[in-house]
N, CA, C and O of each residue as an XYZ file, in Angstrom:
592
protein
N     -26.938    133.822     38.625
C     -26.032    133.370     37.593
C     -26.786    133.374     36.270
O     -27.884    132.826     36.176
N     -26.205    133.987     35.257
C     -26.819    134.078     33.950
C     -26.251    132.975     33.063
O     -25.034    132.841     32.937
N     -27.142    132.178     32.443
C     -26.730    131.052     31.609
C     -27.497    131.062     30.294
O     -28.559    131.672     30.175
N     -26.928    130.366     29.310
C     -27.574    130.150     28.022
C     -27.895    128.667     27.942
O     -26.990    127.837     28.025
N     -29.165    128.321     27.784
C     -29.551    126.913     27.712
C     -29.158    126.321     26.364
O     -29.356    126.942     25.320
N     -28.597    125.106     26.398
C     -28.222    124.411     25.164
C     -29.181    123.284     24.836
O     -29.163    122.766     23.719
N     -30.023    122.892     25.793
C     -31.053    121.894     25.535
C     -32.279    122.262     26.370
O     -32.202    123.105     27.265
N     -33.397    121.629     26.072
C     -34.636    121.959     26.764
C     -34.602    121.450     28.197
O     -34.277    120.289     28.445
N     -34.938    122.324     29.137
C     -35.018    121.972     30.552
C     -36.450    122.257     30.992
O     -36.913    123.396     30.919
N     -37.148    121.220     31.448
C     -38.546    121.359     31.830
C     -38.697    122.392     32.950
O     -38.015    122.327     33.973
N     -39.593    123.331     32.734
C     -39.861    124.355     33.728
C     -38.907    125.527     33.696
O     -39.082    126.486     34.448
N     -37.889    125.469     32.829
C     -36.907    126.548     32.793
C     -36.873    127.229     31.435
O     -36.935    128.456     31.357
N     -36.774    126.447     30.361
C     -36.742    127.054     29.043
C     -36.284    126.106     27.967
O     -36.075    124.917     28.205
N     -36.129    126.657     26.765
C     -35.750    125.897     25.578
C     -34.333    126.278     25.164
O     -33.779    127.247     25.682
N     -33.745    125.534     24.243
C     -32.393    125.868     23.791
C     -32.326    127.295     23.244
O     -33.185    127.723     22.473
N     -31.292    128.012     23.658
C     -31.105    129.375     23.194
C     -31.655    130.427     24.148
O     -31.393    131.616     23.965
N     -32.405    130.020     25.153
C     -32.952    130.980     26.110
C     -31.873    131.415     27.103
O     -31.041    130.612     27.525
N     -31.902    132.689     27.465
C     -31.009    133.203     28.507
C     -31.812    133.184     29.799
O     -32.881    133.788     29.882
N     -31.298    132.493     30.799
C     -32.023    132.365     32.066
C     -31.147    132.820     33.217
O     -29.920    132.751     33.163
N     -31.810    133.282     34.249
C     -31.148    133.682     35.495
C     -31.519    132.636     36.537
O     -32.689    132.507     36.895
N     -30.527    131.882     37.031
C     -30.776    130.829     38.019
C     -29.877    131.038     39.223
O     -28.933    131.827     39.182
N     -30.179    130.324     40.288
C     -29.336    130.400     41.480
C     -27.986    129.766     41.174
O     -27.891    128.855     40.352
N     -26.945    130.250     41.839
C     -25.575    129.806     41.567
C     -25.409    128.297     41.706
O     -24.787    127.673     40.847
N     -25.946    127.699     42.758
C     -25.782    126.267     42.993
C     -26.445    125.423     41.925
O     -25.876    124.424     41.483
N     -27.644    125.809     41.501
C     -28.364    125.071     40.461
C     -27.590    125.100     39.146
O     -27.465    124.082     38.466
N     -27.078    126.261     38.800
C     -26.308    126.381     37.564
C     -24.982    125.644     37.641
O     -24.628    124.906     36.722
N     -24.252    125.837     38.721
C     -22.912    125.268     38.870
C     -22.941    123.752     39.088
O     -22.073    123.039     38.585
N     -23.935    123.257     39.835
C     -23.947    121.843     40.203
C     -24.815    120.967     39.315
O     -24.636    119.749     39.305
N     -25.747    121.545     38.570
C     -26.646    120.727     37.766
C     -26.579    121.062     36.278
O     -26.272    120.192     35.462
N     -26.862    122.311     35.917
C     -26.977    122.668     34.502
C     -25.648    122.602     33.752
O     -25.575    122.011     32.675
N     -24.607    123.197     34.306
C     -23.317    123.220     33.610
C     -22.667    121.833     33.496
O     -22.240    121.479     32.398
N     -22.567    121.034     34.557
C     -21.915    119.722     34.424
C     -22.625    118.765     33.469
O     -21.975    117.939     32.828
N     -23.940    118.864     33.368
C     -24.692    117.965     32.504
C     -24.779    118.474     31.067
O     -25.326    117.787     30.205
N     -24.255    119.648     30.799
C     -24.249    120.187     29.448
C     -25.576    120.793     29.028
O     -25.807    120.995     27.836
N     -26.457    121.088     29.983
C     -27.737    121.701     29.661
C     -27.601    123.195     29.406
O     -28.502    123.810     28.836
N     -26.476    123.789     29.824
C     -26.304    125.232     29.682
C     -24.823    125.562     29.563
O     -23.956    124.761     29.910
N     -24.558    126.768     29.060
C     -23.201    127.313     29.007
C     -23.237    128.685     29.665
O     -24.291    129.321     29.702
N     -22.112    129.151     30.183
C     -22.099    130.493     30.798
C     -22.450    131.572     29.780
O     -22.101    131.468     28.604
N     -23.140    132.602     30.241
C     -23.546    133.684     29.375
C     -22.355    134.585     29.074
O     -21.616    134.970     29.980
N     -22.170    134.922     27.793
C     -21.180    135.908     27.348
C     -21.811    136.730     26.229
O     -22.841    136.349     25.673
N     -21.188    137.854     25.906
C     -21.722    138.672     24.808
C     -21.599    137.938     23.471
O     -22.497    138.025     22.634
N     -20.498    137.218     23.266
C     -20.327    136.448     22.035
C     -21.339    135.317     21.946
O     -21.865    135.019     20.874
N     -21.603    134.696     23.079
C     -22.591    133.631     23.112
C     -23.993    134.132     22.827
O     -24.817    133.421     22.252
N     -24.253    135.367     23.236
C     -25.574    135.946     22.999
C     -25.819    136.138     21.497
O     -26.952    136.020     21.032
N     -24.767    136.431     20.749
C     -24.917    136.574     19.296
C     -25.278    135.235     18.661
O     -26.060    135.188     17.711
N     -24.713    134.150     19.180
C     -25.022    132.822     18.648
C     -26.477    132.441     18.950
O     -27.102    131.693     18.199
N     -26.992    132.958     20.041
C     -28.360    132.638     20.434
C     -29.356    133.115     19.389
O     -30.356    132.446     19.127
N     -29.090    134.255     18.800
C     -30.022    134.805     17.817
C     -30.220    133.807     16.683
O     -31.349    133.567     16.256
N     -29.123    133.224     16.193
C     -29.249    132.250     15.108
C     -29.922    130.967     15.593
O     -30.683    130.357     14.842
N     -29.656    130.543     16.839
C     -30.305    129.349     17.389
C     -31.810    129.555     17.502
O     -32.589    128.655     17.189
N     -32.221    130.743     17.952
C     -33.644    131.019     18.123
C     -34.358    131.082     16.777
O     -35.479    130.589     16.653
N     -33.726    131.682     15.764
C     -34.343    131.748     14.443
C     -34.564    130.350     13.889
O     -35.626    130.059     13.338
N     -33.570    129.484     14.030
C     -33.698    128.114     13.542
C     -34.785    127.373     14.311
O     -35.563    126.628     13.714
N     -34.851    127.567     15.637
C     -35.851    126.885     16.447
C     -37.260    127.347     16.080
O     -38.170    126.524     15.982
N     -37.451    128.658     15.876
C     -38.765    129.179     15.518
C     -39.221    128.631     14.169
O     -40.396    128.306     13.994
N     -38.300    128.529     13.218
C     -38.657    127.979     11.911
C     -39.077    126.515     12.051
O     -40.035    126.084     11.409
N     -38.370    125.750     12.881
C     -38.710    124.339     13.101
C     -40.057    124.205     13.802
O     -40.866    123.361     13.418
N     -40.311    125.021     14.820
C     -41.546    124.911     15.582
C     -42.766    125.228     14.733
O     -43.792    124.558     14.852
N     -42.670    126.236     13.881
C     -43.796    126.584     13.021
C     -44.102    125.424     12.094
O     -45.268    125.087     11.887
N     -43.076    124.810     11.534
C     -43.255    123.668     10.654
C     -43.761    122.462     11.426
O     -44.588    121.706     10.917
N     -43.280    122.275     12.637
C     -43.552    121.058     13.374
C     -44.887    121.051     14.106
O     -45.304    119.986     14.560
N     -45.571    122.162     14.246
C     -46.831    122.179     14.977
C     -47.852    121.262     14.320
O     -48.468    120.442     15.001
N     -48.038    121.381     13.039
C     -48.973    120.500     12.320
C     -48.518    119.054     12.348
O     -49.331    118.142     12.502
N     -47.224    118.846     12.201
C     -46.668    117.498     12.239
C     -46.852    116.894     13.620
O     -47.181    115.714     13.742
N     -46.644    117.691     14.663
C     -46.792    117.194     16.034
C     -48.232    116.766     16.297
O     -48.460    115.757     16.963
N     -49.199    117.511     15.790
C     -50.599    117.139     15.975
C     -50.922    115.851     15.222
O     -51.699    115.023     15.698
N     -50.329    115.689     14.058
C     -50.532    114.464     13.277
C     -49.937    113.254     14.003
O     -50.563    112.196     14.076
N     -48.723    113.417     14.539
C     -48.066    112.334     15.273
C     -48.857    111.999     16.538
O     -48.960    110.828     16.904
N     -49.415    113.006     17.211
C     -50.222    112.763     18.404
C     -51.445    111.911     18.069
O     -51.819    111.028     18.842
N     -52.057    112.170     16.937
C     -53.196    111.362     16.501
C     -52.801    109.922     16.237
O     -53.542    108.999     16.574
N     -51.628    109.724     15.631
C     -51.141    108.365     15.369
C     -50.829    107.639     16.670
O     -51.084    106.440     16.784
N     -50.276    108.356     17.661
C     -49.912    107.713     18.921
C     -51.145    107.279     19.712
O     -51.106    106.258     20.400
N     -52.236    108.039     19.625
C     -53.451    107.696     20.373
C     -54.041    106.369     19.910
O     -54.601    105.624     20.713
N     -53.917    106.071     18.618
C     -54.503    104.844     18.084
C     -53.533    103.661     18.114
O     -53.877    102.571     17.656
N     -52.350    103.861     18.635
C     -51.312    102.825     18.613
C     -51.409    101.916     19.835
O     -51.614    102.392     20.951
N     -51.261    100.611     19.624
C     -51.227     99.623     20.708
C     -49.772     99.243     20.938
O     -49.157     98.592     20.093
N     -49.220     99.646     22.075
C     -47.817     99.391     22.378
C     -47.732     98.319     23.454
O     -48.326     98.444     24.525
N     -46.983     97.265     23.148
C     -46.786     96.178     24.097
C     -45.290     96.023     24.337
O     -44.494     96.056     23.399
N     -44.919     95.856     25.591
C     -43.512     95.784     25.971
C     -43.293     94.518     26.794
O     -43.911     94.343     27.844
N     -42.421     93.642     26.322
C     -42.123     92.403     27.041
C     -40.852     92.589     27.857
O     -39.839     93.078     27.357
N     -40.926     92.193     29.116
C     -39.780     92.326     30.006
C     -39.818     91.223     31.056
O     -40.855     90.591     31.258
N     -38.715     90.993     31.709
C     -38.629     89.952     32.731
C     -39.402     90.380     33.973
O     -39.301     91.519     34.431
N     -40.175     89.436     34.505
C     -40.972     89.725     35.699
C     -41.011     88.500     36.598
O     -40.850     87.369     36.139
N     -41.226     88.740     37.879
C     -41.356     87.665     38.854
C     -42.757     87.088     38.811
O     -43.586     87.518     38.009
N     -43.024     86.117     39.670
C     -44.330     85.455     39.669
C     -45.445     86.368     40.162
O     -46.595     86.204     39.753
N     -45.136     87.309     41.016
C     -46.156     88.214     41.537
C     -46.450     89.381     40.592
O     -47.298     90.221     40.889
N     -45.757     89.434     39.466
C     -45.993     90.503     38.508
C     -45.064     91.693     38.664
O     -45.205     92.682     37.946
N     -44.118     91.615     39.588
C     -43.141     92.705     39.742
C     -42.004     92.503     38.751
O     -41.540     91.384     38.535
N     -41.572     93.588     38.165
C     -40.487     93.535     37.188
C     -39.136     93.486     37.874
O     -38.974     93.960     38.999
N     -38.173     92.907     37.183
C     -36.792     92.956     37.636
C     -36.224     94.263     37.085
O     -35.802     94.314     35.930
N     -36.209     95.303     37.888
C     -35.827     96.634     37.428
C     -37.082     97.419     37.096
O     -38.142     97.167     37.669
N     -36.975     98.366     36.179
C     -38.148     99.141     35.783
C     -38.067     99.456     34.301
O     -37.012     99.318     33.681
N     -39.180     99.879     33.743
C     -39.248    100.237     32.331
C     -38.734    101.664     32.174
O     -39.166    102.563     32.896
N     -37.815    101.876     31.233
C     -37.236    103.190     31.012
C     -37.878    103.868     29.799
O     -38.614    103.243     29.036
N     -37.588    105.140     29.644
C     -38.105    105.871     28.490
C     -37.515    105.335     27.190
O     -38.177    105.355     26.152
N     -36.291    104.862     27.241
C     -35.671    104.259     26.056
C     -36.391    102.988     25.634
O     -36.574    102.740     24.442
N     -36.801    102.179     26.614
C     -37.563    100.964     26.323
C     -38.880    101.309     25.641
O     -39.285    100.641     24.689
N     -39.544    102.343     26.122
C     -40.826    102.749     25.552
C     -40.639    103.260     24.126
O     -41.440    102.945     23.246
N     -39.591    104.046     23.893
C     -39.332    104.571     22.547
C     -39.097    103.427     21.562
O     -39.585    103.474     20.433
N     -38.357    102.401     21.978
C     -38.111    101.243     21.112
C     -39.397    100.470     20.863
O     -39.625    100.003     19.747
N     -40.247    100.323     21.884
C     -41.507     99.590     21.740
C     -42.458    100.312     20.788
O     -43.168     99.669     20.015
N     -42.475    101.644     20.840
C     -43.329    102.424     19.930
C     -42.866    102.223     18.485
O     -43.683    102.049     17.582
N     -41.569    102.249     18.281
C     -41.023    102.053     16.930
C     -41.322    100.644     16.433
O     -41.665    100.456     15.266
N     -41.192     99.645     17.322
C     -41.466     98.257     16.947
C     -42.944     98.038     16.643
O     -43.286     97.164     15.846
N     -43.823     98.820     17.267
C     -45.261     98.682     17.039
C     -45.709     99.407     15.770
O     -46.899     99.421     15.455
N     -44.785     99.996     15.056
C     -45.121    100.686     13.812
C     -45.371    102.162     13.980
O     -45.887    102.810     13.070
N     -45.018    102.705     15.123
C     -45.213    104.125     15.381
C     -44.018    104.948     14.942
O     -43.051    104.399     14.414
N     -44.069    106.242     15.149
C     -42.967    107.121     14.763
C     -41.778    106.951     15.708
O     -41.922    106.446     16.821
N     -40.619    107.375     15.253
C     -39.427    107.337     16.097
C     -39.493    108.514     17.059
O     -39.583    109.667     16.640
N     -39.446    108.209     18.365
C     -39.571    109.234     19.394
C     -38.240    109.441     20.102
O     -37.445    108.512     20.246
N     -38.013    110.664     20.537
C     -36.848    110.984     21.353
C     -37.181    110.585     22.781
O     -38.205    111.006     23.320
N     -36.333    109.783     23.395
C     -36.612    109.265     24.739
C     -36.712    110.387     25.765
O     -37.374    110.222     26.789
N     -36.067    111.525     25.509
C     -36.114    112.638     26.461
C     -37.464    113.342     26.445
O     -37.768    114.114     27.354
N     -38.270    113.087     25.432
C     -39.594    113.710     25.334
C     -40.677    112.865     26.004
O     -41.820    113.306     26.125
N     -40.325    111.653     26.440
C     -41.289    110.759     27.075
C     -41.241    110.983     28.581
O     -40.169    110.958     29.187
N     -42.413    111.202     29.183
C     -42.491    111.430     30.621
C     -43.292    110.312     31.274
O     -44.433    110.045     30.896
N     -42.677    109.664     32.260
C     -43.342    108.597     33.012
C     -43.684    109.179     34.383
O     -42.781    109.488     35.160
N     -44.987    109.334     34.696
C     -45.350    109.970     35.974
C     -44.893    109.166     37.190
O     -44.368    109.744     38.142
N     -45.078    107.865     37.177
C     -44.635    106.982     38.257
C     -43.799    105.873     37.634
O     -44.094    105.420     36.528
N     -42.772    105.439     38.325
C     -41.904    104.384     37.800
C     -42.736    103.142     37.488
O     -43.576    102.726     38.286
N     -42.493    102.564     36.327
C     -43.215    101.365     35.912
C     -42.432    100.156     36.404
O     -41.388     99.811     35.851
N     -42.947     99.518     37.450
C     -42.263     98.385     38.061
C     -43.146     97.150     38.153
O     -42.806     96.202     38.860
N     -44.280     97.145     37.447
C     -45.166     95.985     37.482
C     -45.785     95.782     36.104
O     -45.834     96.701     35.286
N     -46.255     94.562     35.865
C     -46.916     94.273     34.603
C     -48.297     94.918     34.607
O     -48.845     95.223     35.667
N     -48.850     95.121     33.426
C     -50.164     95.741     33.308
C     -50.135     96.908     32.350
O     -49.161     97.114     31.626
N     -51.214     97.670     32.354
C     -51.336     98.821     31.468
C     -50.919    100.092     32.210
O     -51.354    100.341     33.334
N     -50.082    100.876     31.571
C     -49.589    102.119     32.166
C     -49.727    103.242     31.142
O     -49.603    103.014     29.938
N     -49.983    104.456     31.626
C     -50.115    105.624     30.750
C     -48.892    106.517     30.898
O     -48.483    106.860     32.007
N     -48.314    106.888     29.751
C     -47.179    107.805     29.737
C     -47.546    108.986     28.842
O     -48.467    108.899     28.031
N     -46.821    110.084     28.998
C     -47.057    111.289     28.216
C     -45.855    111.553     27.328
O     -44.710    111.409     27.759
N     -46.119    111.941     26.084
C     -45.060    112.281     25.141
C     -45.227    113.742     24.762
O     -46.257    114.132     24.211
N     -44.200    114.565     25.060
C     -44.243    115.986     24.703
C     -43.649    116.124     23.300
O     -42.432    116.067     23.122
N     -44.514    116.305     22.321
C     -44.088    116.389     20.927
C     -43.700    117.808     20.534
O     -42.864    118.007     19.653
N     -44.301    118.780     21.180
C     -44.130    120.193     20.844
C     -44.513    120.960     22.106
O     -45.250    120.426     22.935
N     -44.038    122.197     22.283
C     -44.435    122.933     23.489
C     -45.950    123.056     23.664
O     -46.422    123.206     24.791
N     -46.717    122.995     22.582
C     -48.163    123.119     22.662
C     -48.895    121.787     22.510
O     -50.102    121.718     22.743
N     -48.177    120.723     22.120
C     -48.818    119.440     21.831
C     -48.161    118.329     22.641
O     -46.948    118.127     22.578
N     -48.983    117.614     23.402
C     -48.500    116.412     24.080
C     -49.550    115.325     23.889
O     -50.742    115.608     23.770
N     -49.087    114.076     23.863
C     -49.984    112.956     23.606
C     -49.871    111.939     24.728
O     -48.785    111.691     25.252
N     -51.003    111.354     25.090
C     -51.022    110.283     26.082
C     -50.896    108.961     25.337
O     -51.501    108.766     24.283
N     -50.106    108.063     25.898
C     -49.832    106.784     25.248
C     -50.009    105.674     26.274
O     -49.447    105.741     27.367
N     -50.787    104.652     25.928
C     -50.972    103.507     26.810
C     -49.963    102.441     26.449
O     -49.846    102.042     25.291
N     -49.225    101.978     27.464
C     -48.209    100.954     27.264
C     -48.607     99.726     28.066
O     -48.825     99.808     29.275
N     -48.701     98.595     27.395
C     -49.031     97.331     28.049
C     -47.731     96.590     28.331
O     -47.015     96.201     27.408
N     -47.431     96.396     29.615
C     -46.211     95.696     30.021
C     -46.571     94.241     30.286
O     -47.436     93.938     31.107
N     -45.885     93.342     29.572
C     -46.136     91.910     29.688
C     -44.891     91.239     30.244
O     -43.788     91.461     29.746
N     -45.060     90.432     31.258
C     -43.941     89.727     31.869
C     -43.650     88.422     31.158
O     -44.563     87.741     30.692
N     -42.374     88.077     31.075
C     -41.947     86.784     30.495
C     -41.193     85.992     31.513
O     -40.750     84.880     31.226
């Protein structure tokens, strides 16, 4: 099945890319969630303009992404959440929570979809997350989870 990606899909491509995927993956995952649209000749013409805009942004953003990565490394992020007596959280910390905590700590505004949590954060303590700022630049961020 040939599709046009409308948003970035990890391991598959960026917006505007034409990808060939298995029918079930495209029909059951990419299309319903709005990550892709069916490929057409008219849609392919729109891709050219999407790719030009993306390339212009990426060239500009590479230096900015490296600057933001430097700021994130020196940032102390603390997140307060409800926890039990043994240190287990009621629920887990989400990428949206981390994005808000970074902004509250004086850091840049981050897109929650760019934050990757390797293991679910379900306990108090220090945890490391990764922020993909650019296809070539990613930053590691330490988040201190404090229970209340």
